[in-house]
Coordinates of C-alpha atoms in Angstrom, one line a residue:
X1 CA -10.7 -2.6 2.4
X2 CA -12.5 -0.5 5.0
X3 CA -15.9 0.9 4.5
X4 CA -14.8 4.3 3.6
X5 CA -14.9 6.9 0.9
X6 CA -11.5 8.5 0.5
X7 CA -11.2 12.2 1.0
X8 CA -9.3 14.3 -1.5
X9 CA -9.0 17.6 0.2
X10 CA -9.8 19.1 3.5
X11 CA -12.5 21.3 2.0
X12 CA -14.5 18.6 0.3
X13 CA -16.7 16.7 2.7
X14 CA -19.2 14.3 1.2
X15 CA -22.9 15.3 0.6
X16 CA -25.1 14.7 3.6
X17 CA -28.8 14.6 4.3
X18 CA -30.2 18.1 4.7
X19 CA -31.9 17.2 8.0
X20 CA -28.5 16.8 9.6
X21 CA -27.1 20.2 8.6
X22 CA -28.1 22.9 11.0
X23 CA -25.8 25.6 9.5
X24 CA -22.8 25.9 7.3
X25 CA -20.6 26.5 10.3
X26 CA -21.8 23.3 12.1
X27 CA -21.3 21.3 8.9
X28 CA -17.7 22.4 8.7
X29 CA -17.1 21.6 12.3
X30 CA -18.7 18.2 12.0
X31 CA -16.1 17.1 9.4
X32 CA -13.2 17.6 11.8
X33 CA -11.6 14.3 12.8
X34 CA -12.4 13.0 16.3
X35 CA -10.1 10.4 17.8
X36 CA -12.3 8.9 20.4
X37 CA -10.7 7.5 23.6
X38 CA -9.4 3.9 23.1
X39 CA -11.3 1.0 24.7
X40 CA -8.3 -1.1 25.9
X41 CA -10.0 -2.2 29.1
X42 CA -13.0 -3.6 27.3
X43 CA -10.9 -5.2 24.6
X44 CA -8.6 -6.9 27.1
X45 CA -11.5 -8.0 29.2
X46 CA -13.1 -9.9 26.3
X47 CA -9.7 -11.2 25.3
X48 CA -9.5 -13.1 28.5
X49 CA -11.9 -15.6 26.9
X50 CA -8.9 -16.7 24.8
X51 CA -6.0 -15.6 27.1
X52 CA -7.1 -17.8 30.0
X53 CA -7.1 -21.2 28.1
X54 CA -3.8 -20.1 26.4
X55 CA -1.9 -19.6 29.7
X56 CA -3.7 -22.6 31.2
X57 CA -2.1 -24.8 28.5
X58 CA 1.3 -23.2 29.0
X59 CA 1.5 -23.3 32.8
X60 CA -0.6 -26.2 33.9
X61 CA -1.9 -28.6 31.2
X62 CA 1.3 -29.3 29.4
X63 CA 4.9 -29.8 30.7
X64 CA 6.8 -27.4 28.6
X65 CA 10.6 -27.1 28.9
X66 CA 11.7 -24.3 31.2
X67 CA 13.9 -22.6 28.5
X68 CA 11.1 -22.7 25.9
X69 CA 8.6 -21.4 28.4
X70 CA 11.0 -18.6 29.3
X71 CA 11.4 -17.5 25.7
X72 CA 7.6 -17.5 25.2
X73 CA 7.1 -15.3 28.3
X74 CA 9.9 -12.9 27.3
X75 CA 8.2 -12.5 23.9
X76 CA 4.8 -12.0 25.6
X77 CA 6.3 -9.3 27.9
X78 CA 7.7 -7.4 24.9
X79 CA 4.4 -7.8 23.1
X80 CA 2.5 -6.4 26.0
X81 CA 4.8 -3.4 26.0
X82 CA 4.1 -3.1 22.2
X83 CA 0.4 -3.0 23.0
X84 CA 0.7 0.2 25.1
X85 CA 3.2 1.8 22.6
X86 CA 0.6 1.2 19.8
X87 CA -2.1 2.7 22.0
X88 CA -0.1 5.9 22.4
X89 CA 1.2 6.1 18.8
X90 CA -2.1 5.8 17.0
X91 CA -3.5 9.3 18.0
X92 CA -0.1 10.8 17.1
X93 CA 0.0 9.1 13.7
X94 CA -3.6 10.0 13.1
X95 CA -2.8 13.7 13.2
X96 CA 0.0 13.3 10.7
X97 CA -2.1 11.3 8.2
X98 CA -4.9 13.8 8.4
X99 CA -2.4 16.5 7.7
X100 CA -1.4 14.7 4.5
X101 CA -5.1 14.2 3.5
X102 CA -5.1 10.5 4.2
X103 CA -8.6 10.3 5.5
X104 CA -12.0 8.9 4.5
X105 CA -15.6 8.9 5.4
X106 CA -17.5 6.0 6.8
X107 CA -19.9 4.9 4.1
X108 CA -21.9 2.8 6.5
X109 CA -22.9 6.0 8.3
X110 CA -23.7 8.1 5.3
X111 CA -26.6 10.4 6.0
X112 CA -25.8 10.8 9.7
X113 CA -23.5 13.2 11.5
X114 CA -20.9 10.4 12.0
X115 CA -20.8 10.1 8.2
X116 CA -19.4 13.6 7.9
X117 CA -16.4 13.0 10.1
X118 CA -13.0 12.7 8.6
X119 CA -11.6 9.4 9.7
X120 CA -7.7 9.0 9.5
X121 CA -6.6 6.1 7.3
X122 CA -3.7 3.7 6.9
X123 CA -3.2 3.4 10.7
X124 CA -1.9 -0.1 10.0
X125 CA 1.5 1.5 9.5
X126 CA 1.7 2.1 13.2
X127 CA 0.9 -1.5 14.1
X128 CA 3.3 -2.8 11.5
X129 CA 6.1 -0.6 12.7
X130 CA 5.7 -1.5 16.4
X131 CA 5.4 -5.2 15.5
X132 CA 8.8 -5.0 13.7
X133 CA 10.5 -3.2 16.6
X134 CA 9.2 -5.8 19.1
X135 CA 10.2 -8.8 16.8
X136 CA 13.7 -7.3 16.3
X137 CA 14.3 -6.6 19.9
X138 CA 13.3 -10.2 20.8
X139 CA 16.2 -11.5 18.8
X140 CA 18.5 -10.2 21.5
X141 CA 16.9 -12.5 24.1
X142 CA 16.4 -15.6 22.1
X143 CA 18.7 -16.1 19.1
X144 CA 22.5 -16.5 19.0
X145 CA 24.5 -15.5 16.0
X146 CA 24.9 -19.1 14.9
X147 CA 21.2 -20.1 15.4
X148 CA 19.8 -22.2 12.7
X149 CA 16.5 -20.3 13.0
X150 CA 18.0 -16.8 12.7
X151 CA 18.1 -16.8 8.9
X152 CA 14.5 -17.8 8.5
X153 CA 13.4 -15.4 11.3
X154 CA 15.1 -12.5 9.6
X155 CA 13.7 -13.6 6.2
X156 CA 10.2 -13.7 7.8
X157 CA 10.7 -10.1 9.1
X158 CA 11.9 -9.0 5.7
X159 CA 8.8 -10.3 4.0
X160 CA 6.5 -8.7 6.6
X161 CA 8.4 -5.4 6.3
X162 CA 8.2 -5.6 2.5
X163 CA 4.4 -6.2 2.7
X164 CA 4.0 -3.2 5.1
X165 CA 5.8 -1.0 2.6
X166 CA 3.7 -2.3 -0.4
X167 CA 0.5 -2.0 1.6
X168 CA 1.2 1.6 2.5
X169 CA 2.0 2.3 -1.2
X170 CA -1.3 0.8 -2.1
X171 CA -3.1 3.1 0.4
X172 CA -1.4 6.2 -1.0
X173 CA -1.5 5.3 -4.7
X174 CA -4.7 3.2 -4.8
X175 CA -3.3 0.4 -6.8
X176 CA -5.6 -1.6 -9.2
X177 CA -6.8 -5.1 -8.2
X178 CA -4.7 -6.9 -10.8
X179 CA -1.6 -5.4 -9.3
X180 CA -2.6 -6.1 -5.7
X181 CA -2.7 -9.8 -6.5
X182 CA 1.0 -9.6 -7.3
X183 CA 2.2 -7.7 -4.3
X184 CA 2.2 -10.6 -1.8
X185 CA 4.2 -12.8 -4.2
X186 CA 6.8 -10.1 -4.4
X187 CA 6.9 -9.6 -0.6
X188 CA 7.1 -13.4 0.0
X189 CA 10.4 -13.7 -2.0
X190 CA 12.8 -13.2 1.0
X191 CA 11.0 -16.0 2.9
X192 CA 10.8 -18.4 0.0
X193 CA 14.5 -17.9 -0.8
X194 CA 15.5 -18.7 2.8
X195 CA 12.9 -21.5 3.4
X196 CA 14.6 -24.8 4.1
X197 CA 11.6 -26.9 5.2
X198 CA 9.4 -29.5 3.4
X199 CA 7.2 -28.5 0.5
X200 CA 4.4 -30.9 1.1
X201 CA 1.1 -30.8 3.1
X202 CA -0.9 -33.7 4.5
X203 CA -4.4 -34.2 3.3
X204 CA -7.0 -34.9 6.1
X205 CA -8.1 -38.6 6.0
X206 CA -11.8 -37.9 5.2
X207 CA -10.6 -36.1 2.1
X208 CA -8.1 -38.7 0.9
X209 CA -10.6 -40.7 -1.1
X210 CA -11.6 -37.6 -3.0
X211 CA -8.1 -36.2 -3.5
X212 CA -6.5 -39.6 -4.1
X213 CA -3.4 -39.2 -2.1
X214 CA -2.3 -38.4 1.5
X215 CA 0.4 -36.0 0.4
X216 CA 0.0 -33.1 -2.0
X217 CA 3.1 -31.4 -3.4
X218 CA 3.0 -27.6 -2.6
X219 CA 5.9 -26.0 -4.4
X220 CA 4.5 -22.5 -4.4
X221 CA 4.0 -21.3 -0.9
X222 CA 3.7 -17.9 -2.4
X223 CA 0.1 -18.7 -3.2
X224 CA -0.6 -19.0 0.5
X225 CA 0.7 -15.5 1.0
X226 CA -1.4 -14.2 -1.8
X227 CA -4.5 -15.8 -0.4
X228 CA -4.0 -14.8 3.2
X229 CA -3.3 -11.1 2.5
X230 CA -6.1 -10.6 -0.1
X231 CA -8.7 -12.7 1.7
X232 CA -8.5 -10.4 4.8
X233 CA -8.6 -7.4 2.5
X234 CA -11.8 -8.4 0.8
X235 CA -13.6 -9.8 3.9
X236 CA -14.0 -6.3 5.2
X237 CA -16.3 -3.2 5.1
X238 CA -17.6 -2.8 8.6
X239 CA -16.0 -1.3 11.7
X240 CA -13.7 -3.8 13.5
X241 CA -14.0 -6.7 11.0
X242 CA -10.5 -6.6 9.5
X243 CA -8.8 -6.3 12.9
X244 CA -11.3 -8.5 14.7
X245 CA -10.9 -11.5 12.3
X246 CA -7.1 -11.1 12.6
X247 CA -7.3 -11.2 16.4
X248 CA -9.5 -14.4 16.4
X249 CA -7.2 -16.2 14.0
X250 CA -4.1 -15.1 15.9
X251 CA -5.6 -16.5 19.1
X252 CA -6.4 -19.7 17.3
X253 CA -2.8 -20.0 16.0
X254 CA -1.4 -19.5 19.5
X255 CA -3.6 -22.2 21.1
X256 CA -2.8 -24.5 18.2
X257 CA 0.9 -24.0 18.6
X258 CA 0.9 -24.6 22.4
X259 CA -1.1 -27.8 21.8
X260 CA 1.4 -29.0 19.3
X261 CA 4.3 -28.2 21.5
X262 CA 2.7 -30.0 24.4
X263 CA 2.0 -33.3 22.5
X264 CA 5.0 -33.4 20.1
X265 CA 8.1 -35.5 21.2
X266 CA 10.1 -34.0 18.3
X267 CA 12.3 -31.0 19.4
X268 CA 12.4 -29.7 15.9
X269 CA 8.6 -29.6 15.7
X270 CA 8.4 -27.9 19.1
X271 CA 10.9 -25.2 17.9
X272 CA 8.9 -24.6 14.7
X273 CA 5.7 -24.0 16.7
X274 CA 7.6 -21.8 19.2
X275 CA 9.0 -19.8 16.2
X276 CA 5.4 -19.2 15.2
X277 CA 4.4 -18.0 18.7
X278 CA 7.3 -15.5 18.6
X279 CA 5.7 -13.7 15.7
X280 CA 2.0 -14.2 16.5
X281 CA 2.2 -12.7 20.0
X282 CA 3.4 -9.3 18.8
X283 CA 0.8 -9.4 16.0
X284 CA -1.9 -10.1 18.5
X285 CA -0.9 -7.5 21.0
X286 CA -0.5 -4.6 18.5
X287 CA -3.8 -5.7 16.7
X288 CA -5.7 -5.5 20.0
X289 CA -4.4 -2.0 20.5
X290 CA -5.6 -1.1 17.0
X291 CA -9.0 -2.8 17.7
X292 CA -9.6 -0.6 20.7
X293 CA -9.7 2.4 18.2
X294 CA -11.2 0.5 15.2
X295 CA -14.1 -1.1 17.1
X296 CA -17.5 0.4 16.4
X297 CA -17.8 3.3 16.2
X298 CA -14.4 3.4 14.5
X299 CA -12.3 6.5 15.0
X300 CA -9.5 5.2 12.6
X301 CA -9.4 3.1 9.5
X302 CA -6.7 0.4 9.2
X303 CA -6.1 0.6 5.5
X304 CA -4.6 -1.9 3.1
X305 CA -1.4 -1.5 5.1
X306 CA -2.8 -3.5 8.0
X307 CA -4.7 -6.2 6.0
X308 CA -1.6 -6.9 3.9
X309 CA 0.7 -6.9 7.0
X310 CA -1.6 -9.2 9.0
X311 CA -2.2 -11.6 6.2
X312 CA 1.5 -11.9 5.4
X313 CA 2.4 -12.4 9.0
X314 CA 0.0 -15.3 9.4
X315 CA 1.1 -16.8 6.1
X316 CA 4.7 -16.6 7.3
X317 CA 4.0 -18.4 10.6
X318 CA 1.9 -21.0 8.8
X319 CA 4.8 -21.7 6.4
X320 CA 7.6 -21.7 8.8
X321 CA 5.6 -23.5 11.5
X322 CA 4.7 -26.3 9.0
X323 CA 0.9 -26.1 9.5
X324 CA -0.3 -24.4 6.4
X325 CA -3.2 -26.8 6.0
X326 CA -4.4 -26.0 9.6
X327 CA -4.0 -22.3 8.9
X328 CA -6.4 -22.7 5.9
X329 CA -9.0 -24.1 8.3
X330 CA -8.7 -21.1 10.5
X331 CA -9.3 -19.0 7.3
X332 CA -12.5 -20.9 6.5
X333 CA -14.8 -17.8 6.6
X334 CA -12.3 -16.1 4.3
X335 CA -12.4 -19.0 1.9
X336 CA -16.2 -18.9 1.8
X337 CA -16.0 -15.1 1.2
X338 CA -13.5 -15.6 -1.6
X339 CA -15.7 -18.2 -3.3
X340 CA -18.7 -15.9 -3.0
X341 CA -16.7 -13.0 -4.4
X342 CA -15.1 -15.0 -7.2
X343 CA -17.7 -14.3 -9.9
X344 CA -17.4 -10.5 -9.3
X345 CA -13.6 -10.5 -8.9
X346 CA -13.3 -12.5 -12.2
X347 CA -15.5 -10.0 -14.0
X348 CA -18.2 -12.5 -14.8
X349 CA -20.8 -10.2 -13.2
X350 CA -20.4 -6.5 -12.5
X351 CA -18.3 -5.6 -9.5
X352 CA -18.8 -2.2 -7.9
X353 CA -15.9 -0.5 -6.1
X354 CA -17.5 -0.8 -2.7
X355 CA -19.5 -4.1 -2.3
X356 CA -21.1 -2.9 0.9
X357 CA -24.6 -3.4 2.4
X358 CA -27.2 -0.6 2.2
X359 CA -27.4 1.6 5.3
X360 CA -30.7 3.1 6.5
X361 CA -29.9 6.4 8.3
X362 CA -33.4 6.4 9.9
X363 CA -33.1 3.0 11.6
X364 CA -29.3 2.6 11.7
X365 CA -29.6 -0.9 10.2
X366 CA -27.7 -2.5 7.3
X367 CA -29.5 -4.4 4.6
X368 CA -27.7 -7.0 2.5
X369 CA -27.3 -6.4 -1.3
X370 CA -26.8 -8.9 -4.1
X371 CA -23.0 -8.5 -4.0
X372 CA -21.2 -11.7 -3.4
X373 CA -19.6 -11.1 0.0
X374 CA -20.0 -12.9 3.3
X375 CA -21.1 -9.6 4.8
X376 CA -24.1 -9.3 2.5
X377 CA -25.0 -13.0 2.5
X378 CA -25.1 -12.9 6.3
X379 CA -27.5 -10.0 6.2
X380 CA -29.7 -11.8 3.7
X381 CA -29.8 -14.9 5.8
X382 CA -30.1 -13.5 9.3
X383 CA -31.9 -10.3 8.4
X384 CA -31.1 -6.6 8.9
X385 CA -28.7 -5.7 11.7
X386 CA -26.7 -2.9 13.1
X387 CA -23.1 -2.6 12.1
X388 CA -21.8 -3.7 15.5
X389 CA -24.2 -6.7 15.7
X390 CA -23.1 -7.8 12.2
X391 CA -19.4 -7.6 13.1
X392 CA -20.0 -9.7 16.2
X393 CA -21.9 -12.3 14.2
X394 CA -19.1 -12.6 11.6
X395 CA -16.5 -12.9 14.4
X396 CA -18.5 -15.7 16.0
X397 CA -18.4 -17.5 12.7
X398 CA -14.6 -17.0 12.8
X399 CA -14.5 -18.6 16.2
X400 CA -16.5 -21.6 15.0
X401 CA -13.9 -22.3 12.3
X402 CA -11.3 -22.6 15.1
X403 CA -13.6 -24.9 17.0
X404 CA -14.1 -27.0 13.9
X405 CA -10.3 -27.3 13.6
X406 CA -10.0 -28.4 17.2
X407 CA -12.7 -31.0 16.5
X408 CA -10.6 -32.4 13.6
X409 CA -7.5 -32.5 15.8
X410 CA -9.4 -34.4 18.5
X411 CA -10.3 -37.0 15.8
X412 CA -6.5 -37.3 15.2
X413 CA -6.8 -36.8 11.5

């Protein structure tokens, strides 16, 4: 959930510090939404840190079959087009959601002029829609009517589409937490009904002596969908964090898939990981476009629509790509955040609606509270930080979880 306080009407801005209000007229003007220019050049430049090793692995390091490489590049081209479509559609959609009073105020900027601005919400609906269009169009280039993967591919899209719908309903109706936990299970039904793969996961060798077996039955993949969607939703609260963590995990998934395609001699395994790439590349491209608006200072909020959509998409590729245990390592910061949040989520200790750090409008710095979130714990450990600096710190932690996974793979566990 984004760090925002939902607006109810266009005439009810939140109270602000008197020192920031020059006149009633300027106060009204300051509440008008301002969609700042996107930052696609900056976002793409920093994305090269991940793009370069990804394409290096595809074109140089591994010998990938020409047909498979062709499919990946076609999907990448469609995804790149989806990036620009998303960039153009977000300002248009922002005007419509503002018109329907779907806006909020940035709590982490309360007491400053930026805290008075109406920020359009639920812009994840744009990303989800463009993602579905790109994924559906890709079927024309890659799948035949008798393809064995077509049923699972369409089931995956149905689950993602279902999750986008339920996420948008949550943004509009503000569904209670106990109901939110059930939504991913409902959305995962099309995928689980069509899934024809194995229902076991391998336990890493260092953990075998503690677990007691190398293989653990996993009959309910729906739990993975519940975790992925809700873990992104609760590891949030600062500009760029929801989308940023999704982008890092998506990059990690792409590199992992290419590595597995390059080393695996099994055609079925290669196709499973290619299947994952076909869904993650559009997710990454559209998320980068959203990040260019959501990065600090954010001019749009992504809403639960995006967090549910992103989490479900990554759960889907982990299930159908047969690497759900590796996916959980990519989600290591989210697992830590969930464990820290568990006492409050379970009602053992009081849980406020917004478990956010305290913002000092004089210094512009955030201070960690006693709430059990990775955001607050990071501030308590590393000290007061600006919102942008804190987001970068948390994304670096996300990158380290990917590096930890690569280290495990190098040990051939």
